[in-house]
PDB file of C-alpha atoms in Angstrom:
ATOM      1  CA  UNK A  25     -10.419   9.025  51.746  1.00 61.00           C
ATOM      2  CA  UNK A  26      -6.775   9.872  50.695  1.00 67.00           C
ATOM      3  CA  UNK A  27      -6.776   7.486  48.058  1.00 73.00           C
ATOM      4  CA  UNK A  28     -10.325   8.586  46.864  1.00 77.00           C
ATOM      5  CA  UNK A  29      -9.119  12.092  46.448  1.00 83.00           C
ATOM      6  CA  UNK A  30      -6.035  10.701  44.598  1.00 82.00           C
ATOM      7  CA  UNK A  31      -8.396   8.995  42.317  1.00 82.00           C
ATOM      8  CA  UNK A  32     -10.232  11.650  41.800  1.00 83.00           C
ATOM      9  CA  UNK A  33      -7.287  13.852  41.111  1.00 81.00           C
ATOM     10  CA  UNK A  34      -5.952  11.408  38.134  1.00 80.00           C
ATOM     11  CA  UNK A  35      -9.693  12.074  36.615  1.00 80.00           C
ATOM     12  CA  UNK A  36      -9.469  15.145  36.521  1.00 77.00           C
ATOM     13  CA  UNK A  37      -5.618  15.665  35.445  1.00 77.00           C
ATOM     14  CA  UNK A  38      -6.394  12.905  32.428  1.00 77.00           C
ATOM     15  CA  UNK A  39      -9.587  15.251  31.195  1.00 73.00           C
ATOM     16  CA  UNK A  40      -7.426  18.604  31.381  1.00 68.00           C
ATOM     17  CA  UNK A  41      -4.685  16.645  29.344  1.00 72.00           C
ATOM     18  CA  UNK A  42      -6.877  15.131  26.858  1.00 71.00           C
ATOM     19  CA  UNK A  43      -7.693  18.239  25.911  1.00 66.00           C
ATOM     20  CA  UNK A  44      -4.162  19.091  24.674  1.00 67.00           C
ATOM     21  CA  UNK A  45      -3.906  19.278  20.986  1.00 70.00           C
ATOM     22  CA  UNK A  46      -0.750  18.541  19.426  1.00 69.00           C
ATOM     23  CA  UNK A  47       0.759  21.693  17.686  1.00 71.00           C
ATOM     24  CA  UNK A  48       1.066  21.378  13.964  1.00 75.00           C
ATOM     25  CA  UNK A  49       5.219  21.928  14.148  1.00 73.00           C
ATOM     26  CA  UNK A  50       5.422  18.227  15.755  1.00 72.00           C
ATOM     27  CA  UNK A  51       4.637  17.173  12.340  1.00 74.00           C
ATOM     28  CA  UNK A  52       8.130  18.094  10.946  1.00 74.00           C
ATOM     29  CA  UNK A  53      10.122  16.405  13.665  1.00 70.00           C
ATOM     30  CA  UNK A  54      11.255  12.610  13.265  1.00 68.00           C
ATOM     31  CA  UNK A  55      12.551  10.183  15.941  1.00 69.00           C
ATOM     32  CA  UNK A  56      15.659   9.727  14.187  1.00 71.00           C
ATOM     33  CA  UNK A  57      18.245  12.478  13.257  1.00 80.00           C
ATOM     34  CA  UNK A  58      18.535  14.005   9.939  1.00 81.00           C
ATOM     35  CA  UNK A  59      21.800  12.326   8.962  1.00 86.00           C
ATOM     36  CA  UNK A  60      20.673   8.824  10.449  1.00 86.00           C
ATOM     37  CA  UNK A  61      17.523   8.500   8.404  1.00 87.00           C
ATOM     38  CA  UNK A  62      19.238   9.828   5.548  1.00 88.00           C
ATOM     39  CA  UNK A  63      22.217   6.768   5.450  1.00 89.00           C
ATOM     40  CA  UNK A  64      19.292   4.494   6.585  1.00 90.00           C
ATOM     41  CA  UNK A  65      17.184   5.134   3.221  1.00 92.00           C
ATOM     42  CA  UNK A  66      19.574   6.121   0.663  1.00 93.00           C
ATOM     43  CA  UNK A  67      21.611   3.492  -1.417  1.00 93.00           C
ATOM     44  CA  UNK A  68      24.197   4.323  -4.049  1.00 93.00           C
ATOM     45  CA  UNK A  69      23.787   2.308  -7.648  1.00 92.00           C
ATOM     46  CA  UNK A  70      26.742   2.013 -10.279  1.00 92.00           C
ATOM     47  CA  UNK A  71      24.638   3.147 -12.827  1.00 90.00           C
ATOM     48  CA  UNK A  72      23.581   6.147 -14.931  1.00 91.00           C
ATOM     49  CA  UNK A  73      20.641   4.545 -16.555  1.00 91.00           C
ATOM     50  CA  UNK A  74      17.742   6.882 -14.425  1.00 92.00           C
ATOM     51  CA  UNK A  75      14.758   5.520 -16.855  1.00 91.00           C
ATOM     52  CA  UNK A  76      15.891   2.002 -16.207  1.00 89.00           C
ATOM     53  CA  UNK A  77      16.351   2.157 -12.562  1.00 93.00           C
ATOM     54  CA  UNK A  78      12.899   3.752 -12.404  1.00 93.00           C
ATOM     55  CA  UNK A  79      11.153   1.083 -14.094  1.00 90.00           C
ATOM     56  CA  UNK A  80      13.623  -1.664 -11.752  1.00 91.00           C
ATOM     57  CA  UNK A  81      11.837   0.492  -8.137  1.00 94.00           C
ATOM     58  CA  UNK A  82       8.515   0.239 -10.154  1.00 93.00           C
ATOM     59  CA  UNK A  83       8.884  -3.476 -10.760  1.00 89.00           C
ATOM     60  CA  UNK A  84      10.475  -4.445  -7.394  1.00 92.00           C
ATOM     61  CA  UNK A  85       7.625  -2.346  -5.552  1.00 93.00           C
ATOM     62  CA  UNK A  86       5.111  -4.401  -7.675  1.00 91.00           C
ATOM     63  CA  UNK A  87       6.708  -7.355  -6.310  1.00 90.00           C
ATOM     64  CA  UNK A  88       6.140  -6.389  -2.795  1.00 91.00           C
ATOM     65  CA  UNK A  89       2.391  -5.835  -3.332  1.00 89.00           C
ATOM     66  CA  UNK A  90       2.430  -2.177  -3.914  1.00 91.00           C
ATOM     67  CA  UNK A  91       0.437  -0.387  -6.481  1.00 90.00           C
ATOM     68  CA  UNK A  92       1.739   2.185  -7.968  1.00 92.00           C
ATOM     69  CA  UNK A  93       0.031   5.786  -7.351  1.00 91.00           C
ATOM     70  CA  UNK A  94       1.987   8.172  -9.045  1.00 91.00           C
ATOM     71  CA  UNK A  95       5.416   8.561 -10.909  1.00 93.00           C
ATOM     72  CA  UNK A  96       7.127  11.394 -12.325  1.00 93.00           C
ATOM     73  CA  UNK A  97      10.363  10.807 -14.495  1.00 93.00           C
ATOM     74  CA  UNK A  98      11.996  14.640 -14.343  1.00 92.00           C
ATOM     75  CA  UNK A  99      11.872  14.653 -10.401  1.00 92.00           C
ATOM     76  CA  UNK A 100      12.508  10.654 -10.452  1.00 93.00           C
ATOM     77  CA  UNK A 101       9.808   9.758  -7.851  1.00 95.00           C
ATOM     78  CA  UNK A 102       7.535   7.085  -7.608  1.00 95.00           C
ATOM     79  CA  UNK A 103       4.826   6.518  -5.166  1.00 95.00           C
ATOM     80  CA  UNK A 104       2.913   3.412  -3.889  1.00 93.00           C
ATOM     81  CA  UNK A 105       0.794   2.059  -1.437  1.00 92.00           C
ATOM     82  CA  UNK A 106      -0.172  -1.408   0.002  1.00 90.00           C
ATOM     83  CA  UNK A 107      -2.262  -2.994   2.611  1.00 87.00           C
ATOM     84  CA  UNK A 108      -1.024  -5.084   5.678  1.00 84.00           C
ATOM     85  CA  UNK A 109      -3.927  -6.030   7.430  1.00 79.00           C
ATOM     86  CA  UNK A 110      -6.060  -2.680   8.365  1.00 79.00           C
ATOM     87  CA  UNK A 111      -3.223  -0.559   8.113  1.00 85.00           C
ATOM     88  CA  UNK A 112      -1.730   1.083   4.569  1.00 88.00           C
ATOM     89  CA  UNK A 113       1.926   1.085   3.989  1.00 92.00           C
ATOM     90  CA  UNK A 114       2.652   4.112   1.785  1.00 93.00           C
ATOM     91  CA  UNK A 115       6.306   4.236   0.174  1.00 94.00           C
ATOM     92  CA  UNK A 116       7.804   7.179  -1.995  1.00 95.00           C
ATOM     93  CA  UNK A 117      11.196   6.341  -3.889  1.00 95.00           C
ATOM     94  CA  UNK A 118      12.947   9.049  -5.436  1.00 95.00           C
ATOM     95  CA  UNK A 119      16.414   8.360  -8.020  1.00 95.00           C
ATOM     96  CA  UNK A 120      18.435  11.253  -8.652  1.00 92.00           C
ATOM     97  CA  UNK A 121      22.134  11.497 -10.221  1.00 93.00           C
ATOM     98  CA  UNK A 122      25.153  11.707  -8.207  1.00 91.00           C
ATOM     99  CA  UNK A 123      28.068  12.701 -10.547  1.00 89.00           C
ATOM    100  CA  UNK A 124      28.022  11.124 -13.968  1.00 89.00           C
ATOM    101  CA  UNK A 125      28.055   7.511 -13.153  1.00 90.00           C
ATOM    102  CA  UNK A 126      25.874   7.040 -10.213  1.00 91.00           C
ATOM    103  CA  UNK A 127      22.492   7.126  -9.123  1.00 93.00           C
ATOM    104  CA  UNK A 128      21.167   7.734  -5.749  1.00 93.00           C
ATOM    105  CA  UNK A 129      18.186   6.156  -4.603  1.00 94.00           C
ATOM    106  CA  UNK A 130      16.281   6.949  -1.506  1.00 94.00           C
ATOM    107  CA  UNK A 131      12.994   5.069  -0.207  1.00 94.00           C
ATOM    108  CA  UNK A 132      10.778   6.327   2.695  1.00 92.00           C
ATOM    109  CA  UNK A 133       7.779   4.147   3.907  1.00 93.00           C
ATOM    110  CA  UNK A 134       5.148   5.364   6.456  1.00 91.00           C
ATOM    111  CA  UNK A 135       2.956   2.243   8.213  1.00 90.00           C
ATOM    112  CA  UNK A 136      -0.690   3.969   8.836  1.00 87.00           C
ATOM    113  CA  UNK A 137       0.303   7.206  10.560  1.00 86.00           C
ATOM    114  CA  UNK A 138       3.594   6.050  11.590  1.00 86.00           C
ATOM    115  CA  UNK A 139       7.045   7.232   9.881  1.00 88.00           C
ATOM    116  CA  UNK A 140       9.185   3.719   9.074  1.00 89.00           C
ATOM    117  CA  UNK A 141      12.932   4.373  10.807  1.00 88.00           C
ATOM    118  CA  UNK A 142      14.165   0.869  10.937  1.00 89.00           C
ATOM    119  CA  UNK A 143      16.895   0.055   9.533  1.00 90.00           C
ATOM    120  CA  UNK A 144      16.272  -3.462   8.586  1.00 92.00           C
ATOM    121  CA  UNK A 145      13.137  -2.652   6.752  1.00 92.00           C
ATOM    122  CA  UNK A 146      14.685  -0.653   4.182  1.00 93.00           C
ATOM    123  CA  UNK A 147      17.733  -2.899   3.437  1.00 93.00           C
ATOM    124  CA  UNK A 148      14.892  -5.631   2.754  1.00 93.00           C
ATOM    125  CA  UNK A 149      13.732  -3.147   0.353  1.00 93.00           C
ATOM    126  CA  UNK A 150      17.402  -2.131  -1.590  1.00 93.00           C
ATOM    127  CA  UNK A 151      18.115  -6.190  -1.255  1.00 92.00           C
ATOM    128  CA  UNK A 152      15.239  -6.916  -3.639  1.00 92.00           C
ATOM    129  CA  UNK A 153      15.978  -3.949  -5.578  1.00 93.00           C
ATOM    130  CA  UNK A 154      19.781  -5.005  -6.525  1.00 90.00           C
ATOM    131  CA  UNK A 155      18.324  -8.266  -7.157  1.00 88.00           C
ATOM    132  CA  UNK A 156      15.992  -6.647  -9.766  1.00 85.00           C
ATOM    133  CA  UNK A 157      18.761  -4.753 -11.454  1.00 84.00           C
ATOM    134  CA  UNK A 158      21.324  -6.924 -10.803  1.00 81.00           C
ATOM    135  CA  UNK A 159      23.957  -4.323  -9.439  1.00 73.00           C
ATOM    136  CA  UNK A 160      24.956  -3.683  -5.660  1.00 73.00           C
ATOM    137  CA  UNK A 161      23.190  -1.238  -3.624  1.00 74.00           C
ATOM    138  CA  UNK A 162      26.153   0.611  -1.851  1.00 78.00           C
ATOM    139  CA  UNK A 163      26.007   2.200   1.246  1.00 76.00           C
ATOM    140  CA  UNK A 164      26.333   6.547   1.107  1.00 75.00           C
ATOM    141  CA  UNK A 165      27.922   8.306   3.931  1.00 65.00           C
TER     142      UNK A 165
ATOM    143  CA  UNK B  29     -11.741   2.366  52.173  1.00 56.00           C
ATOM    144  CA  UNK B  30      -9.680  -0.468  51.202  1.00 62.00           C
ATOM    145  CA  UNK B  31     -12.791  -2.006  49.887  1.00 62.00           C
ATOM    146  CA  UNK B  32     -13.309   0.679  47.566  1.00 65.00           C
ATOM    147  CA  UNK B  33      -9.957   0.356  46.088  1.00 63.00           C
ATOM    148  CA  UNK B  34     -10.293  -3.451  45.661  1.00 71.00           C
ATOM    149  CA  UNK B  35     -13.518  -2.658  44.195  1.00 69.00           C
ATOM    150  CA  UNK B  36     -11.847   0.066  41.561  1.00 72.00           C
ATOM    151  CA  UNK B  37      -9.114  -2.164  40.507  1.00 72.00           C
ATOM    152  CA  UNK B  38     -10.459  -4.203  37.929  1.00 68.00           C
ATOM    153  CA  UNK B  39     -11.656  -0.910  36.425  1.00 67.00           C
ATOM    154  CA  UNK B  40      -8.045   0.417  36.785  1.00 66.00           C
ATOM    155  CA  UNK B  41      -7.020  -2.574  35.003  1.00 66.00           C
ATOM    156  CA  UNK B  42      -9.187  -2.112  32.230  1.00 65.00           C
ATOM    157  CA  UNK B  43      -8.295   1.516  31.693  1.00 64.00           C
ATOM    158  CA  UNK B  44      -4.826   0.593  31.371  1.00 63.00           C
ATOM    159  CA  UNK B  45      -5.500  -2.277  28.512  1.00 57.00           C
ATOM    160  CA  UNK B  46      -7.353   0.031  26.811  1.00 58.00           C
ATOM    161  CA  UNK B  47      -4.454   2.523  27.027  1.00 56.00           C
ATOM    162  CA  UNK B  48      -1.696   0.070  25.912  1.00 55.00           C
ATOM    163  CA  UNK B  49      -4.184  -0.727  23.104  1.00 55.00           C
ATOM    164  CA  UNK B  50      -3.964   2.741  21.490  1.00 52.00           C
ATOM    165  CA  UNK B  51       0.228   1.877  20.915  1.00 56.00           C
ATOM    166  CA  UNK B  52       0.414   0.566  17.213  1.00 62.00           C
ATOM    167  CA  UNK B  53       3.945  -0.641  16.590  1.00 77.00           C
ATOM    168  CA  UNK B  54       5.496  -1.010  13.283  1.00 80.00           C
ATOM    169  CA  UNK B  55       6.041  -4.203  11.771  1.00 82.00           C
ATOM    170  CA  UNK B  56       9.145  -5.531  10.344  1.00 81.00           C
ATOM    171  CA  UNK B  57       9.792  -7.812   7.100  1.00 83.00           C
ATOM    172  CA  UNK B  58       7.137  -6.155   5.269  1.00 87.00           C
ATOM    173  CA  UNK B  59       9.420  -5.079   2.418  1.00 89.00           C
ATOM    174  CA  UNK B  60      10.827  -8.390   1.610  1.00 88.00           C
ATOM    175  CA  UNK B  61       9.187  -9.914  -1.112  1.00 86.00           C
ATOM    176  CA  UNK B  62       6.159 -12.411   0.042  1.00 85.00           C
ATOM    177  CA  UNK B  63       6.546 -16.051  -0.665  1.00 86.00           C
ATOM    178  CA  UNK B  64       5.091 -16.812  -4.115  1.00 85.00           C
ATOM    179  CA  UNK B  65       6.050 -13.389  -5.516  1.00 86.00           C
ATOM    180  CA  UNK B  66       7.365 -15.003  -8.819  1.00 88.00           C
ATOM    181  CA  UNK B  67       4.544 -16.806  -9.440  1.00 89.00           C
ATOM    182  CA  UNK B  68       2.217 -13.464  -8.720  1.00 88.00           C
ATOM    183  CA  UNK B  69       4.592 -11.765 -11.233  1.00 89.00           C
ATOM    184  CA  UNK B  70       4.145 -14.412 -13.780  1.00 90.00           C
ATOM    185  CA  UNK B  71       0.216 -13.940 -13.315  1.00 90.00           C
ATOM    186  CA  UNK B  72       0.544 -10.228 -13.768  1.00 92.00           C
ATOM    187  CA  UNK B  73       2.612  -9.967 -16.834  1.00 92.00           C
ATOM    188  CA  UNK B  74       2.300 -10.569 -20.200  1.00 92.00           C
ATOM    189  CA  UNK B  75       4.701  -9.923 -23.454  1.00 91.00           C
ATOM    190  CA  UNK B  76       3.624  -8.567 -26.587  1.00 90.00           C
ATOM    191  CA  UNK B  77       5.396  -8.423 -29.801  1.00 88.00           C
ATOM    192  CA  UNK B  78       6.288  -4.940 -30.673  1.00 85.00           C
ATOM    193  CA  UNK B  79       8.744  -2.364 -29.831  1.00 85.00           C
ATOM    194  CA  UNK B  80       6.474   0.355 -30.111  1.00 87.00           C
ATOM    195  CA  UNK B  81       6.144   1.277 -26.225  1.00 88.00           C
ATOM    196  CA  UNK B  82       3.627   4.232 -27.162  1.00 88.00           C
ATOM    197  CA  UNK B  83       1.374   2.092 -28.717  1.00 88.00           C
ATOM    198  CA  UNK B  84       1.003  -0.305 -25.716  1.00 91.00           C
ATOM    199  CA  UNK B  85       0.581   2.378 -23.240  1.00 92.00           C
ATOM    200  CA  UNK B  86      -2.147   3.895 -25.512  1.00 91.00           C
ATOM    201  CA  UNK B  87      -3.794   0.085 -25.888  1.00 92.00           C
ATOM    202  CA  UNK B  88      -3.717   0.042 -21.902  1.00 94.00           C
ATOM    203  CA  UNK B  89      -5.285   3.367 -21.340  1.00 93.00           C
ATOM    204  CA  UNK B  90      -7.964   2.341 -23.747  1.00 91.00           C
ATOM    205  CA  UNK B  91      -8.918  -1.020 -21.976  1.00 93.00           C
ATOM    206  CA  UNK B  92      -8.884   0.702 -18.324  1.00 94.00           C
ATOM    207  CA  UNK B  93     -11.585   3.032 -20.505  1.00 91.00           C
ATOM    208  CA  UNK B  94     -13.434  -0.296 -21.684  1.00 90.00           C
ATOM    209  CA  UNK B  95     -13.669  -1.797 -18.299  1.00 91.00           C
ATOM    210  CA  UNK B  96     -14.949   1.178 -16.639  1.00 92.00           C
ATOM    211  CA  UNK B  97     -11.984   2.706 -14.910  1.00 93.00           C
ATOM    212  CA  UNK B  98     -11.342   6.290 -14.586  1.00 93.00           C
ATOM    213  CA  UNK B  99      -7.514   7.591 -15.606  1.00 93.00           C
ATOM    214  CA  UNK B 100      -6.119   8.812 -12.477  1.00 92.00           C
ATOM    215  CA  UNK B 101      -2.390   9.245 -13.500  1.00 90.00           C
ATOM    216  CA  UNK B 102       0.069   8.541 -16.059  1.00 91.00           C
ATOM    217  CA  UNK B 103       3.797   9.072 -16.508  1.00 91.00           C
ATOM    218  CA  UNK B 104       4.065   8.201 -20.206  1.00 89.00           C
ATOM    219  CA  UNK B 105       7.883   8.355 -20.238  1.00 90.00           C
ATOM    220  CA  UNK B 106       7.818   5.508 -17.383  1.00 91.00           C
ATOM    221  CA  UNK B 107       4.782   3.580 -19.348  1.00 91.00           C
ATOM    222  CA  UNK B 108       2.681   4.105 -16.259  1.00 93.00           C
ATOM    223  CA  UNK B 109      -0.848   4.448 -16.122  1.00 94.00           C
ATOM    224  CA  UNK B 110      -3.095   4.392 -12.901  1.00 93.00           C
ATOM    225  CA  UNK B 111      -6.501   4.022 -12.793  1.00 94.00           C
ATOM    226  CA  UNK B 112      -9.747   3.165 -10.635  1.00 93.00           C
ATOM    227  CA  UNK B 113     -13.347   2.253 -10.559  1.00 92.00           C
ATOM    228  CA  UNK B 114     -16.023   2.332  -8.098  1.00 90.00           C
ATOM    229  CA  UNK B 115     -17.936  -0.870  -8.140  1.00 85.00           C
ATOM    230  CA  UNK B 116     -20.942  -2.154  -6.639  1.00 83.00           C
ATOM    231  CA  UNK B 117     -19.657  -4.913  -3.664  1.00 81.00           C
ATOM    232  CA  UNK B 118     -23.258  -6.423  -2.687  1.00 80.00           C
ATOM    233  CA  UNK B 119     -23.534  -9.810  -2.508  1.00 75.00           C
ATOM    234  CA  UNK B 120     -26.969 -11.298  -2.543  1.00 75.00           C
ATOM    235  CA  UNK B 121     -25.836 -14.313  -0.577  1.00 77.00           C
ATOM    236  CA  UNK B 122     -24.014 -12.416   2.139  1.00 78.00           C
ATOM    237  CA  UNK B 123     -27.110  -9.551   2.639  1.00 77.00           C
ATOM    238  CA  UNK B 124     -29.560 -12.799   2.348  1.00 80.00           C
ATOM    239  CA  UNK B 125     -27.340 -14.406   5.201  1.00 80.00           C
ATOM    240  CA  UNK B 126     -27.619 -11.133   6.979  1.00 80.00           C
ATOM    241  CA  UNK B 127     -31.179 -10.300   7.501  1.00 78.00           C
ATOM    242  CA  UNK B 128     -32.078 -14.379   8.387  1.00 80.00           C
ATOM    243  CA  UNK B 129     -29.441 -13.585  11.162  1.00 79.00           C
ATOM    244  CA  UNK B 130     -30.997 -10.291  12.358  1.00 80.00           C
ATOM    245  CA  UNK B 131     -34.500 -11.681  12.006  1.00 79.00           C
ATOM    246  CA  UNK B 132     -33.668 -14.875  14.092  1.00 80.00           C
ATOM    247  CA  UNK B 133     -32.027 -12.517  16.699  1.00 80.00           C
ATOM    248  CA  UNK B 134     -35.391 -10.516  16.903  1.00 79.00           C
ATOM    249  CA  UNK B 135     -37.141 -13.346  17.765  1.00 79.00           C
ATOM    250  CA  UNK B 136     -34.828 -14.740  20.206  1.00 80.00           C
ATOM    251  CA  UNK B 137     -35.333 -11.218  21.911  1.00 79.00           C
ATOM    252  CA  UNK B 138     -31.889 -10.192  21.007  1.00 79.00           C
ATOM    253  CA  UNK B 139     -30.947  -7.204  19.258  1.00 78.00           C
ATOM    254  CA  UNK B 140     -28.412  -7.700  15.844  1.00 76.00           C
ATOM    255  CA  UNK B 141     -27.226  -5.906  12.691  1.00 76.00           C
ATOM    256  CA  UNK B 142     -25.239  -7.762  10.659  1.00 76.00           C
ATOM    257  CA  UNK B 143     -26.630  -6.270   7.485  1.00 76.00           C
ATOM    258  CA  UNK B 144     -24.939  -3.179   8.549  1.00 77.00           C
ATOM    259  CA  UNK B 145     -21.724  -5.129   8.010  1.00 77.00           C
ATOM    260  CA  UNK B 146     -22.388  -6.463   4.755  1.00 82.00           C
ATOM    261  CA  UNK B 147     -20.162  -4.994   1.653  1.00 84.00           C
ATOM    262  CA  UNK B 148     -21.898  -2.285  -0.027  1.00 82.00           C
ATOM    263  CA  UNK B 149     -19.266  -0.648  -2.250  1.00 86.00           C
ATOM    264  CA  UNK B 150     -15.841  -0.703  -3.492  1.00 89.00           C
ATOM    265  CA  UNK B 151     -13.038   1.034  -5.290  1.00 91.00           C
ATOM    266  CA  UNK B 152     -10.613  -0.809  -7.369  1.00 92.00           C
ATOM    267  CA  UNK B 153      -7.709   0.425  -8.202  1.00 92.00           C
ATOM    268  CA  UNK B 154      -5.216  -0.601 -11.004  1.00 93.00           C
ATOM    269  CA  UNK B 155      -1.731   0.286 -12.195  1.00 92.00           C
ATOM    270  CA  UNK B 156      -0.048  -0.731 -15.178  1.00 93.00           C
ATOM    271  CA  UNK B 157       3.488  -0.652 -16.487  1.00 92.00           C
ATOM    272  CA  UNK B 158       4.615  -0.784 -19.766  1.00 92.00           C
ATOM    273  CA  UNK B 159       8.610  -1.377 -20.385  1.00 89.00           C
ATOM    274  CA  UNK B 160      10.877  -3.306 -22.812  1.00 88.00           C
ATOM    275  CA  UNK B 161      11.732  -6.892 -22.363  1.00 86.00           C
ATOM    276  CA  UNK B 162      15.594  -7.523 -21.629  1.00 80.00           C
ATOM    277  CA  UNK B 163      15.738  -9.146 -24.672  1.00 78.00           C
ATOM    278  CA  UNK B 164      14.234  -8.699 -28.095  1.00 75.00           C
ATOM    279  CA  UNK B 165      11.846  -6.392 -29.154  1.00 85.00           C
ATOM    280  CA  UNK B 166       9.042  -7.404 -26.903  1.00 88.00           C
ATOM    281  CA  UNK B 167       7.028  -5.072 -24.675  1.00 91.00           C
ATOM    282  CA  UNK B 168       6.513  -6.287 -21.272  1.00 92.00           C
ATOM    283  CA  UNK B 169       3.261  -5.172 -19.694  1.00 93.00           C
ATOM    284  CA  UNK B 170       2.203  -5.867 -15.619  1.00 93.00           C
ATOM    285  CA  UNK B 171      -0.738  -4.877 -13.872  1.00 93.00           C
ATOM    286  CA  UNK B 172      -1.702  -5.071 -10.197  1.00 92.00           C
ATOM    287  CA  UNK B 173      -4.843  -4.411  -8.463  1.00 92.00           C
ATOM    288  CA  UNK B 174      -5.937  -3.721  -5.327  1.00 90.00           C
ATOM    289  CA  UNK B 175      -9.379  -3.074  -3.515  1.00 89.00           C
ATOM    290  CA  UNK B 176     -11.000  -1.340  -0.802  1.00 88.00           C
ATOM    291  CA  UNK B 177     -14.603  -2.046   0.449  1.00 89.00           C
ATOM    292  CA  UNK B 178     -17.178  -0.440   2.508  1.00 88.00           C
ATOM    293  CA  UNK B 179     -19.981  -1.966   4.288  1.00 86.00           C
ATOM    294  CA  UNK B 180     -23.430  -0.761   4.681  1.00 84.00           C
ATOM    295  CA  UNK B 181     -22.325   1.445   7.543  1.00 82.00           C
ATOM    296  CA  UNK B 182     -19.998   3.170   5.064  1.00 80.00           C
ATOM    297  CA  UNK B 183     -16.717   1.776   6.753  1.00 82.00           C
ATOM    298  CA  UNK B 184     -13.988   0.325   5.324  1.00 83.00           C
ATOM    299  CA  UNK B 185     -14.331  -3.424   6.010  1.00 82.00           C
ATOM    300  CA  UNK B 186     -11.966  -4.880   3.842  1.00 80.00           C
ATOM    301  CA  UNK B 187      -8.469  -3.625   1.922  1.00 84.00           C
ATOM    302  CA  UNK B 188      -6.673  -6.268  -0.429  1.00 85.00           C
ATOM    303  CA  UNK B 189      -4.581  -6.731  -3.051  1.00 86.00           C
ATOM    304  CA  UNK B 190      -6.661  -8.615  -5.406  1.00 88.00           C
ATOM    305  CA  UNK B 191      -4.959 -11.984  -6.708  1.00 87.00           C
ATOM    306  CA  UNK B 192      -7.527 -13.622  -8.463  1.00 89.00           C
ATOM    307  CA  UNK B 193      -6.076 -15.007 -11.530  1.00 91.00           C
ATOM    308  CA  UNK B 194      -9.317 -14.566 -13.586  1.00 93.00           C
ATOM    309  CA  UNK B 195      -9.145 -10.840 -12.777  1.00 91.00           C
ATOM    310  CA  UNK B 196      -5.843 -10.975 -14.953  1.00 93.00           C
ATOM    311  CA  UNK B 197      -6.878 -13.382 -17.117  1.00 93.00           C
ATOM    312  CA  UNK B 198     -10.030 -10.503 -18.294  1.00 93.00           C
ATOM    313  CA  UNK B 199      -7.698  -7.636 -18.443  1.00 94.00           C
ATOM    314  CA  UNK B 200      -4.911  -9.384 -20.888  1.00 94.00           C
ATOM    315  CA  UNK B 201      -7.835 -10.684 -22.795  1.00 93.00           C
ATOM    316  CA  UNK B 202      -8.998  -7.157 -23.437  1.00 93.00           C
ATOM    317  CA  UNK B 203      -5.571  -5.805 -24.068  1.00 93.00           C
ATOM    318  CA  UNK B 204      -4.674  -8.319 -26.426  1.00 92.00           C
ATOM    319  CA  UNK B 205      -7.921  -7.282 -28.375  1.00 90.00           C
ATOM    320  CA  UNK B 206      -7.324  -3.332 -28.030  1.00 88.00           C
ATOM    321  CA  UNK B 207      -3.862  -4.116 -29.557  1.00 87.00           C
ATOM    322  CA  UNK B 208      -5.508  -5.906 -32.819  1.00 85.00           C
ATOM    323  CA  UNK B 209      -8.139  -3.187 -32.879  1.00 80.00           C
ATOM    324  CA  UNK B 210      -5.862  -0.423 -32.468  1.00 75.00           C
ATOM    325  CA  UNK B 211      -3.338  -2.167 -35.224  1.00 72.00           C
ATOM    326  CA  UNK B 212      -6.599  -2.069 -37.414  1.00 72.00           C
ATOM    327  CA  UNK B 213      -7.358   1.581 -36.564  1.00 67.00           C
ATOM    328  CA  UNK B 214     -10.467   0.583 -35.475  1.00 60.00           C
TER     329      UNK B 214
END
């Protein structure tokens, strides 16, 4: 009989808990630390040509099957999306100057409703971008 | 009591399976260039003998309108124009097949609603980039298309990148024509 009441208890708890809503503030929490996330998503390039960099970002994203949704030259941002099976991958890339001679490129991707925080995935993107622009991507501390 | 537990065990297993199915992990390697991306790039790209970037961007916007697209977004300083178009996705063959299947199922005494799974409408999205070629006074135009297809019960049934050469061929044919027309001020 105890077994049975335990089952009923479990059922009850699961019904009660399923009523819990996610607090809105949880949207702003990332799984990794802010510093770590920045370092895996960011690379520096030895060029000051923002326009050329943005156009290379766009063509790299197109090579990766992305369709570009939006771009803004002043902000230095490019946003695109691609379909992977039934999931949508969205990616934003921003390009901004770092000193006089360098540009910082930051990419962040989402797979469905999940943020991509795997360093290897971003590394793949930067390798593809390096090939497009013939420059080496440098790790930023 | 033991009997009741035995009886419930399969349900437990099913319950846990459903729970685990809900967990989707992020696959890796989706930002690596896919195989054959160079051929795809070739398919999506054409060069035009002009140094006038603005003229080409304007021709691109014109062509997208010719093809019935609505312009969603643009950034002329980067030579970007993105557009989308809603279109019919109904295919007579697919619907006929589904109806026959449903009727057969009805005769067989069971229920089937394949018609609801048929494609109904689609949104085609295009983004076009115009940029100067690496050498010479040339402009490179690259277009990519993707589409989202809805079925008869208004669910998204397919999302995909369009890789049909004919689609790209048609776009660039229209673009060449538009560039010529605009040069002639038509």
